[in-house]
Coordinates of C-alpha atoms in Angstrom, one line a residue:
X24 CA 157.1 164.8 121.5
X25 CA 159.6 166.4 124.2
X26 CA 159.9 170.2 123.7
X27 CA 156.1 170.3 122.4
X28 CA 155.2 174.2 122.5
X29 CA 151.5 174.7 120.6
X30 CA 149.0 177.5 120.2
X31 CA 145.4 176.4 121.0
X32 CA 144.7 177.0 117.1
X33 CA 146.9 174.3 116.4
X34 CA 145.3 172.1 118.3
X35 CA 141.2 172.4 118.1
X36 CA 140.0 168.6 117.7
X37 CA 143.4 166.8 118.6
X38 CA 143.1 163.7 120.7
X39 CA 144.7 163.5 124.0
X40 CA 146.1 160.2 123.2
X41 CA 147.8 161.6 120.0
X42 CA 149.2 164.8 121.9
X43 CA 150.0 163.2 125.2
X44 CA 152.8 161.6 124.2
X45 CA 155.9 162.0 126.0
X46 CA 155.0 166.1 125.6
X47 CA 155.7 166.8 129.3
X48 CA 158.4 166.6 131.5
X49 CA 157.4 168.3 135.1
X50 CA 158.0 166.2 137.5
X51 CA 155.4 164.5 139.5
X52 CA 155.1 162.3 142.7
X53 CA 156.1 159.0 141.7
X54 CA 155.3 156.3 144.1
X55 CA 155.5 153.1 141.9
X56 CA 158.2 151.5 144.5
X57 CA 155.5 152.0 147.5
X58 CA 153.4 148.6 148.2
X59 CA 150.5 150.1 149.2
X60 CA 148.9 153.4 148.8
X61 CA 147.5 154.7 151.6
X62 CA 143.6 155.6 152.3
X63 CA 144.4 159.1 153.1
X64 CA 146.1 159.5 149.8
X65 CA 143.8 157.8 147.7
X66 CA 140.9 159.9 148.9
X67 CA 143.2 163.1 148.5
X68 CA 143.7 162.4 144.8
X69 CA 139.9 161.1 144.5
X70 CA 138.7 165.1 146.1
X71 CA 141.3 166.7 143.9
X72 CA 139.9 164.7 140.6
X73 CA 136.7 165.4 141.1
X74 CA 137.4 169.2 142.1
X75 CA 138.9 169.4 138.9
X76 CA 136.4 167.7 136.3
X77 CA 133.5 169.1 138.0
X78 CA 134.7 172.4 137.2
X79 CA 136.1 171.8 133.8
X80 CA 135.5 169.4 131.9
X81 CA 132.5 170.1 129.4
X82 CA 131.4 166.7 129.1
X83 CA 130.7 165.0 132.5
X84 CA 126.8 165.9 132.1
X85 CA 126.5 165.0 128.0
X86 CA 125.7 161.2 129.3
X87 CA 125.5 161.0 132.7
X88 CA 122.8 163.0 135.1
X89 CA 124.5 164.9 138.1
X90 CA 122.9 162.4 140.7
X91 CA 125.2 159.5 138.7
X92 CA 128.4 161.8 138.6
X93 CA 128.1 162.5 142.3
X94 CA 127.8 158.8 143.3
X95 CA 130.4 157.9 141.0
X96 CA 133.0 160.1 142.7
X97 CA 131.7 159.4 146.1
X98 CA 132.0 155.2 145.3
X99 CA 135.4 156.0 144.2
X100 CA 135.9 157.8 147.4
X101 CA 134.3 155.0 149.4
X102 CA 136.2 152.3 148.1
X103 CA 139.5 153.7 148.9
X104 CA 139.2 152.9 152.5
X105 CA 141.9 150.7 153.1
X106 CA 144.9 150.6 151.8
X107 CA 145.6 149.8 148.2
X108 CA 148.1 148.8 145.7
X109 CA 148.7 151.5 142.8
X110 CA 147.6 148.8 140.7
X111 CA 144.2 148.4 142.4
X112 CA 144.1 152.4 142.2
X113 CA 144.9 152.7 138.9
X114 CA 142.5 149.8 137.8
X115 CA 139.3 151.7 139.9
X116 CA 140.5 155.0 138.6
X117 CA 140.1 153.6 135.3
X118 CA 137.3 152.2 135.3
X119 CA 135.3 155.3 137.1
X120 CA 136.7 157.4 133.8
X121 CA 135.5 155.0 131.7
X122 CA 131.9 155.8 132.9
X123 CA 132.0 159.2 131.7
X124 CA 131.8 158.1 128.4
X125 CA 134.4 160.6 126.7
X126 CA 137.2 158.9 124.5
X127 CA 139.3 161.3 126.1
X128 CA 139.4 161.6 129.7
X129 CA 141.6 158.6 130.9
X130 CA 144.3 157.6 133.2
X131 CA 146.5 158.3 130.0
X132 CA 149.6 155.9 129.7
X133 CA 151.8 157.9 128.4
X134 CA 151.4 160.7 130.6
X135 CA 152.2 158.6 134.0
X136 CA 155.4 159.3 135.3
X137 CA 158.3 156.8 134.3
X138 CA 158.5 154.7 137.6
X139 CA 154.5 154.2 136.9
X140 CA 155.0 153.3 133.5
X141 CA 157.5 150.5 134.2
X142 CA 155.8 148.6 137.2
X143 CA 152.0 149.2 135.4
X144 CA 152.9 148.7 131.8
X145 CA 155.9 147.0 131.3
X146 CA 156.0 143.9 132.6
X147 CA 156.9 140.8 130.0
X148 CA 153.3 138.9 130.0
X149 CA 151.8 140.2 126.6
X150 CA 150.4 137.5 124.0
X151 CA 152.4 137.3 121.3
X152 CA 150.6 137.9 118.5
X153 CA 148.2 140.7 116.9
X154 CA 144.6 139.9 117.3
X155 CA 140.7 141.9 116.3
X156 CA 137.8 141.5 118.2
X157 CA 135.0 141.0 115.6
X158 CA 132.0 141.5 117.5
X159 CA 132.3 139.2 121.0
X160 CA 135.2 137.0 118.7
X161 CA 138.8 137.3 119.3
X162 CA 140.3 136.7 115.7
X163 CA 144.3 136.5 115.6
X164 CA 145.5 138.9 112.3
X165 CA 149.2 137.8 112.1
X166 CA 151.4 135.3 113.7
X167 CA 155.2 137.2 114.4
X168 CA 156.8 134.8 116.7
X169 CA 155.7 131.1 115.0
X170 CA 153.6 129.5 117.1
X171 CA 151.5 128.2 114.7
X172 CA 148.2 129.8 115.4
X173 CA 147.4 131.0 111.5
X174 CA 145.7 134.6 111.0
X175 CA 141.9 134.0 110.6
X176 CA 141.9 131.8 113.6
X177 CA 139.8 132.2 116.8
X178 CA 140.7 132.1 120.2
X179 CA 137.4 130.7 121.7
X180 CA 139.2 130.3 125.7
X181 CA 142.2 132.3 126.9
X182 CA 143.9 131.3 130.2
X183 CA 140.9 129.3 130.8
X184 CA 138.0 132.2 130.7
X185 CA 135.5 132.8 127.3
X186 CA 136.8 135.1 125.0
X187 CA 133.7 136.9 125.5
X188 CA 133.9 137.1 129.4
X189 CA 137.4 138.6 128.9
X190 CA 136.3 140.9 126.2
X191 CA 133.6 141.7 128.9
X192 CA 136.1 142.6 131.3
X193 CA 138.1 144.8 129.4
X194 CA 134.9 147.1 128.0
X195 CA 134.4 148.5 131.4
X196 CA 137.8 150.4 131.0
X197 CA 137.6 150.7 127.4
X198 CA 138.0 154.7 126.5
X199 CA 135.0 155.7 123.9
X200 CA 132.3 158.5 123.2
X201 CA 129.0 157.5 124.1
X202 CA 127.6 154.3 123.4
X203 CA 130.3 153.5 120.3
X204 CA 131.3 150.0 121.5
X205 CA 132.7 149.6 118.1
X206 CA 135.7 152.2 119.2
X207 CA 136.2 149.9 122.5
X208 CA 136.3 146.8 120.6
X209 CA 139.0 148.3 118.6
X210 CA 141.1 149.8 121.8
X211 CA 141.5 146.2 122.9
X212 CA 142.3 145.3 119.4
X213 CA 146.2 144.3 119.3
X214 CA 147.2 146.3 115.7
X215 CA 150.5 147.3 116.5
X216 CA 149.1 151.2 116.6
X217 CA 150.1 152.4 119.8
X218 CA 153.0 152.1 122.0
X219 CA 151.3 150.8 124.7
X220 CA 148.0 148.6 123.5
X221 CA 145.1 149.2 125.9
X222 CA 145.0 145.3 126.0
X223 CA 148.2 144.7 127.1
X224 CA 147.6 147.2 130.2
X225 CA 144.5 145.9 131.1
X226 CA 144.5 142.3 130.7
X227 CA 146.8 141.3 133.1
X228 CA 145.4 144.2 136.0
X229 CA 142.1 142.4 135.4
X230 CA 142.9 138.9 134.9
X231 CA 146.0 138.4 136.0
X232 CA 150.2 138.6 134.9
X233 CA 151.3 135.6 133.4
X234 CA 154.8 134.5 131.5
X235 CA 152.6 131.7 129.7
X236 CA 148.9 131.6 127.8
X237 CA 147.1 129.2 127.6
X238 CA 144.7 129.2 124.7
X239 CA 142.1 126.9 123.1
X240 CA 142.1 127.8 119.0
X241 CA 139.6 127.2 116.7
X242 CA 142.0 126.6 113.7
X243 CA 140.8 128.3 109.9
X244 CA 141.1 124.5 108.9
X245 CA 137.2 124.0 111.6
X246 CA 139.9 122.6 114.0
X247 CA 139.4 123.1 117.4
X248 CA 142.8 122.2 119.5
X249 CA 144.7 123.7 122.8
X250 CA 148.2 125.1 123.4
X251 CA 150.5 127.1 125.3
X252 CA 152.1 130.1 124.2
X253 CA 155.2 132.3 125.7
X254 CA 154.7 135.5 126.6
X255 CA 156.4 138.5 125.2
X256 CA 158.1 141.7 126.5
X257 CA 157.0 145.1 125.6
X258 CA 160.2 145.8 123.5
X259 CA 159.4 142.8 121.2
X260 CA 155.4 144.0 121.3
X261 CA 156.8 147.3 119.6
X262 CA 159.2 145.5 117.2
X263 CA 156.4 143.7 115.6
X264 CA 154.3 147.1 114.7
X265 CA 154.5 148.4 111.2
X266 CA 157.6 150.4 110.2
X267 CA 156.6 153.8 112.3
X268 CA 158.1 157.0 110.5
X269 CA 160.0 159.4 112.7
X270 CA 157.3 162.4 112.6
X271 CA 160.5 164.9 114.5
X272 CA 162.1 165.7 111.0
X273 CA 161.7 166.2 107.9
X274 CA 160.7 162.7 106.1
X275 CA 157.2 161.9 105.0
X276 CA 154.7 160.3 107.3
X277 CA 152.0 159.5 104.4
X278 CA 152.3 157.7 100.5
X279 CA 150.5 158.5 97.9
X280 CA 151.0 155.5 95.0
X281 CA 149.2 155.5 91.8
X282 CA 147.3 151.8 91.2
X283 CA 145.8 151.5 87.8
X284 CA 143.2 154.5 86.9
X285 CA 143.2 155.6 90.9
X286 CA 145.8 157.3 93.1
X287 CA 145.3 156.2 96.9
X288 CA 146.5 158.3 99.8
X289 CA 147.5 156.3 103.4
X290 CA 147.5 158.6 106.2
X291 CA 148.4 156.3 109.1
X292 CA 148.4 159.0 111.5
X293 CA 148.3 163.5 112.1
X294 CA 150.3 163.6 115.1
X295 CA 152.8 166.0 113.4
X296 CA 152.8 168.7 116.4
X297 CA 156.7 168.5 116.2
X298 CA 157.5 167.7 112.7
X299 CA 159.8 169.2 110.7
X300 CA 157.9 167.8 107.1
X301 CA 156.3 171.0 105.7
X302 CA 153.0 168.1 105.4
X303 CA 150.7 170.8 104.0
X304 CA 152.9 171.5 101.1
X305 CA 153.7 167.5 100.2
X306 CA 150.0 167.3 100.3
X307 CA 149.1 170.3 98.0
X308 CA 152.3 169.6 95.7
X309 CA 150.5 165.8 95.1
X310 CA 146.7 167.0 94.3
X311 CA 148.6 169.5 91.6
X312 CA 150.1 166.4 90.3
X313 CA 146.5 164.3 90.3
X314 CA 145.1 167.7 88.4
X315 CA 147.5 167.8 86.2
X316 CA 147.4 163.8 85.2
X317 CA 143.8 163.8 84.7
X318 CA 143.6 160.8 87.6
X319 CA 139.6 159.9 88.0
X320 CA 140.1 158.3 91.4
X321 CA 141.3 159.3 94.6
X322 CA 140.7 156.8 97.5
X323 CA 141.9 158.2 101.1
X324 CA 143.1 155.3 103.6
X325 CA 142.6 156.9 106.9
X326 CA 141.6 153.7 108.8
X327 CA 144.7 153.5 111.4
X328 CA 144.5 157.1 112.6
X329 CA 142.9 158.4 115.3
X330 CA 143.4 162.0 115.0
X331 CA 145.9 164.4 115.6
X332 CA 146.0 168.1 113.6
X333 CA 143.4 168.6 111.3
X334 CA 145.3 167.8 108.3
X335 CA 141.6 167.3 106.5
X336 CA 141.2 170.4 106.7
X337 CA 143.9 171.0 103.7
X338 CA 142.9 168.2 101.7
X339 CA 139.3 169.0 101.9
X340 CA 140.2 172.8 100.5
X341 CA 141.2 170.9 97.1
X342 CA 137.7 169.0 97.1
X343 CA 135.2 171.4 97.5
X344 CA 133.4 174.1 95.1
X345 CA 132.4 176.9 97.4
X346 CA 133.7 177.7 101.2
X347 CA 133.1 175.4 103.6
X348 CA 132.6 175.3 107.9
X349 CA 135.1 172.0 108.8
X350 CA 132.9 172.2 112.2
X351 CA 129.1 173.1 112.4
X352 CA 129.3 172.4 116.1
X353 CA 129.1 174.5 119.3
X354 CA 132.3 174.9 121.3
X355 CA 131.5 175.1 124.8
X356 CA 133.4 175.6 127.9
X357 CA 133.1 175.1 131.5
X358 CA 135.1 178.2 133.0
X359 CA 136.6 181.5 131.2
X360 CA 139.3 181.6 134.2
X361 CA 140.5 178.6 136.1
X362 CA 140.7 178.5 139.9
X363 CA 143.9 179.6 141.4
X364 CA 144.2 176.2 143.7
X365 CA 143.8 174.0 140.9
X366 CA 147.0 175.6 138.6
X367 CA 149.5 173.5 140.0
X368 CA 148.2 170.3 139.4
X369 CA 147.5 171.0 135.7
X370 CA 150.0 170.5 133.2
X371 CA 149.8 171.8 129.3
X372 CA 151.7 172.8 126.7
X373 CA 150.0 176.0 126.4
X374 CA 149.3 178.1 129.6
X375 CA 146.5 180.3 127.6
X376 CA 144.0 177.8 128.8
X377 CA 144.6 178.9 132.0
X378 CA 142.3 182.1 130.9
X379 CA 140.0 182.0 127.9
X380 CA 139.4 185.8 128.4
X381 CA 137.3 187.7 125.8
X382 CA 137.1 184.2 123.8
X383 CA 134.4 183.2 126.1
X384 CA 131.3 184.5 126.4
X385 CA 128.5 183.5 128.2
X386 CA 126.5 180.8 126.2
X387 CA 123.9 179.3 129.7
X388 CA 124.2 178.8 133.4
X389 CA 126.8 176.0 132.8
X390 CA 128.4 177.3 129.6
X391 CA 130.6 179.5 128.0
X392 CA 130.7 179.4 124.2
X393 CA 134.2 179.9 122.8
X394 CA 135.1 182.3 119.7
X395 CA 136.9 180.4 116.4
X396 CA 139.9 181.4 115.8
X397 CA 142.1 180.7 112.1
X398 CA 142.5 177.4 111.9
X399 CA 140.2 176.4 114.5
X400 CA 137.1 174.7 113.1
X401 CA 136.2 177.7 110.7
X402 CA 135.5 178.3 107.1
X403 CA 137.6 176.1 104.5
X404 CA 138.8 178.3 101.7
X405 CA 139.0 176.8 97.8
X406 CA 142.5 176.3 97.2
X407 CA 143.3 175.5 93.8
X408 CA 143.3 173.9 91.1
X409 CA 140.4 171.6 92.3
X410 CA 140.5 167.5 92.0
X411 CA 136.9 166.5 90.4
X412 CA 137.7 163.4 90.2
X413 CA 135.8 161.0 92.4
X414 CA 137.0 160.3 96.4
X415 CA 136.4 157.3 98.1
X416 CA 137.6 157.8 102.0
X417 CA 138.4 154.3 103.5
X418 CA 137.1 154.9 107.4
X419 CA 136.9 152.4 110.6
X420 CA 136.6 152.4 114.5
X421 CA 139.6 153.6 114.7
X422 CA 138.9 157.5 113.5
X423 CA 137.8 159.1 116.7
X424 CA 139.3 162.6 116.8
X425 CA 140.5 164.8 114.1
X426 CA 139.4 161.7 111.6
X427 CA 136.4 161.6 112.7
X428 CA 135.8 165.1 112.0
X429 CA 136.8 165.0 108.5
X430 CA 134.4 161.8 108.2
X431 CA 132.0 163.9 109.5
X432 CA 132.7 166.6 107.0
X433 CA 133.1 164.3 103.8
X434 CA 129.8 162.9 104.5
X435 CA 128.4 166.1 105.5
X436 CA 129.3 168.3 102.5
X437 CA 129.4 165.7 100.1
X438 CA 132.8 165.6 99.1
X439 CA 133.3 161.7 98.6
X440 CA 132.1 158.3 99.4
X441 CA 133.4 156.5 103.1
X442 CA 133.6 153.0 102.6
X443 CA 134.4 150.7 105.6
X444 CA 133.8 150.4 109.0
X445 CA 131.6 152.8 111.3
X446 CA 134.4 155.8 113.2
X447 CA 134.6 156.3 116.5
X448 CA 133.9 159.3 118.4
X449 CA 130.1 160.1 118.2
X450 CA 127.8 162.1 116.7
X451 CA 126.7 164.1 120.0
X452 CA 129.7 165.7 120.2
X453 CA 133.2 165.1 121.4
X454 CA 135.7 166.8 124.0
X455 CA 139.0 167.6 123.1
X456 CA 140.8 170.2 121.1
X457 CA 142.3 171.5 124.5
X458 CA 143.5 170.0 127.6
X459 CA 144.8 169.4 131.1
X460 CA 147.1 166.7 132.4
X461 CA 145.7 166.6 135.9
X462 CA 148.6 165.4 138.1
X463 CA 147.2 163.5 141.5
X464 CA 149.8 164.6 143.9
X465 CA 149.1 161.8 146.2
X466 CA 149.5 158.9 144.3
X467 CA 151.2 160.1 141.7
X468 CA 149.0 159.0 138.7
X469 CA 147.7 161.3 136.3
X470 CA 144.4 161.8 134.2
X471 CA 143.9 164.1 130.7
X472 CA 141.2 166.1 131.4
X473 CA 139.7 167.7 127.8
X474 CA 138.6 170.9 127.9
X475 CA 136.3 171.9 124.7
X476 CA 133.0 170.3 124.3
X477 CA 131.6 170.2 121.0
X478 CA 127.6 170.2 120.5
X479 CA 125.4 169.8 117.7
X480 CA 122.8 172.3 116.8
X481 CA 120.4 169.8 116.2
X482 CA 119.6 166.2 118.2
X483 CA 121.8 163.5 116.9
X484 CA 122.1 159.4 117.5
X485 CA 124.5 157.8 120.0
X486 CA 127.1 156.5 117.3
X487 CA 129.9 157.4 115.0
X488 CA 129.5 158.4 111.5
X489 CA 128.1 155.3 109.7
X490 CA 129.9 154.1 106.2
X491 CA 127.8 154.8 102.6
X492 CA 129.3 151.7 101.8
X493 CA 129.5 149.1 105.1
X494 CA 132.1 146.2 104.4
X495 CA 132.7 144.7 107.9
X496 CA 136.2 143.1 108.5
X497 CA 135.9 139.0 108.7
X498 CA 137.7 136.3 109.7
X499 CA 137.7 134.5 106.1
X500 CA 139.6 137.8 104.6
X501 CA 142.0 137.5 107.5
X502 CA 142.5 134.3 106.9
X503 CA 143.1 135.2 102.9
X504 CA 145.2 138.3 103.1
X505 CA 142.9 139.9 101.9
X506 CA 141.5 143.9 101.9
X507 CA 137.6 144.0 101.1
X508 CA 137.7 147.4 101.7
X509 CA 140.7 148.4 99.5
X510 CA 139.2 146.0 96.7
X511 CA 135.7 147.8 96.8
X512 CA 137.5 151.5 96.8
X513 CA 139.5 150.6 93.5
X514 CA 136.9 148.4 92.2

């Protein structure tokens, strides 16, 4: 996304792993060739993070108290006493983030500088093959370099620790809202979905680099047998994800197909901040077509997105009967102006963050709430002619942003049935829809900082939005090639 120039109405309820990438090009302190960092940077960095989220970021408080906050920064301070590799640095960093509970505030990879992303990221030690975590089980879903471990297996031991002690491992810098460990389990899910897989990062920094794996494999035949397996680089990681559409010009990013009586929709992603496909009009020139052919069915695959522009938004406006709020939430702030010392370290595409101005207005003595603009979680207008058929939204851990708003919606308003999985995100609220890449001058790292909080008006559970219809992914319909959820959508 080089170039990326948006308003702050085009983005309300993006995720900062959908608009991070590549959209920046300052340049930044890169110190990936340098050993060890030095205490006196590491604390610098640590001072400057915490200057920054303590003043910004509107969720620190939603699920920790102050008193934890505080001895969170000041461990992270502590424990930078003698000098460290960026590894180590990045790894702490990481895992202090992941304390605060907020899908969105993480060291993000793809907003390190270059030099960081080749000596954390890219070094050839990745398994070779997709996998899911199905509860504390690490179930292999395709086997792309023949080594004979069939999809539907299990890997019970890998590189001689429990499957669940490594999964274990990786939930403590697992990004997620809240208590949705379903979202985490997903993040260290290998699904060919992002560039660089949170498991591939964070395995070796915690375990270890490694060119081989040893694994012990719980066959789908009941077998139980060991082997080794080569590891891979990050080039052939990316050559075995799913056929990615260029989003930069003008070519559809989404299908719609027709199967028997129903018409199903696949929206693998809304990251089209840059795109040249006019996606709005594709979208409205196909529910004209469903109208006009009478279809009885549309199902709405959304389960390998995590967010991006609120492209629901325009789908839901051919659904509904009478206007609509896409957002019932509060949108709350921490500041109306930022401090003048923290502007240089704080990168963005749009420099109107820098002063909310008349859009926020005193809300309590830590908020400010912010006005809705067009397009900004407001009122959905009927656009015609209306579908009445029936909609069946196909939903999974995955949806934590933007999807997980429209889930939110569909459920809320009634417009169809979710079948799946539970989303991510959470029902307390999630922060996003504006932010800050905070540049550590020091060490060189960076960390997205989100900037609107969203509240409910009334007391909600500590989870994402729960299916009408639960159909939990297994190992036996891995092993089958098969699609429960699509089967009970069409069914």
């Amino acid at each position: 996304m080089t170039g990326v120039v948006l308003s702050r109405r085009q983005l309300v309820g993006v995720g900062a792993a959908a608009v991070a990438v590549g959209a920046l090009s300052r340049p930044v302190r890169a110190l990936a060739q340098v050993e060890t960092l030095s205490p006196a940077a590491m604390r610098e960095d640590v001072r400057m993070l915490r200057r920054a989220y303590e003043t910004l970021h509107p969720g620190l408080l939603r699920y920790n108290t102050p008193e934890q906050i505080a001895a969170g920064f000041d461990r992270l301070e502590a424990d930078s006493a003698t000098p460290q590799p960026l590894e180590a640095f990045y790894l702490r960093l990481s895992r202090f983030l992941a304390t605060l509970r907020c899908g969105h505030s993480y060291a993000n990879f793809y907003n390190q500088s270059r030099a960081v992303q080749t000596r954390l990221f890219e070094a050839s030690d990745r398994l070779p093959f997709p996998f899911l975590w199905l509860g504390d089980r690490m179930i292999v879903t395709g086997d792309p370099t023949d080594t004979g471990i069939r999809p539907g297996s299990e890997i019970v031991r890998l590189n001689g620790r429990a499957a669940g002690e490594v999964l274990a491992g990786l939930m403590t810098v697992a990004r997620a809202d809240g208590g949705n460990d379903g979202k985490r389990r997903q993040l260290m899910s290998i699904q060919g979905q992002d560039g660089y897989e949170s498991f591939d990062v964070f395995y070796p920094l915690i375990f270890g680099s490694r060119p081989r794996h040893a694994l012990e494999v719980i066959g789908t035949d009941g077998r139980a047998r060991r082997t080794e397996v080569e590891a891979i680089s990050l080039d052939a990681r990316r050559a075995q994800r799913p056929a990615v559409i260029d989003a930069s010009d003008d070519t559809p990013a989404w299908t719609m197909e027709r199967r028997g009586q129903a018409a199903v929709l696949t929206m693998p992603g809304w990251g089209l901040y840059n795109s040249d496909w006019d996606w709005a009009g594709w979208l409205n020139a196909r529910m004209d077509a469903l109208v006009a052919e009478g279809v009885v069915r549309l199902v709405v695959d959304i389960r390998a997105n995590e967010g991006g522009l609120d492209c629901g938004d325009v789908l839901a406006a051919r659904l509904i009967e009478r206007p609509i709020m896409s957002d019932t939430a509060r949108r709350l702030v921490r500041y109306r102006r930022i401090p003048d010392e923290l502007r240089p370290v704080l990168d963005t595409w749009d420099r109107g963050f820098d002063d909310w101005g008349d859009d926020a207005r005193p809300y309590d003595d830590r908020f400010l709430t912010l006005a809705r603009s067009a397009g900004e979680g407001g009122v959905i207008e009927l656009r015609g002619p209306r579908f009445t058929g029936e909609v069946r939204v196909l939903i999974g851990p995955q949806n934590s942003s933007a999807t997980f708003g429209f889930a939110q919606m569909v459920q809320r308003e009634r417009l169809g049935i979710l079948i799946g999985e539970t989303t991510g995100g959470n029902r307390r609220g999630i922060n996003g829809g504006a932010f800050y890449f905070l540049r550590l001058p020091a060490t060189g790292l960076e960390a997205d900082l989100p900037l609107i909080g969203t509240f409910p008006q009334q007391p909600q559970p500590d989870g994402g939005i729960a299916p009408d219809i639960a159909i939990p992914r297994t190992a036996e319909a891995i092993a089958a090639g098969r699609d429960p959820v699509m089967e009970a959508a069409l069914a």
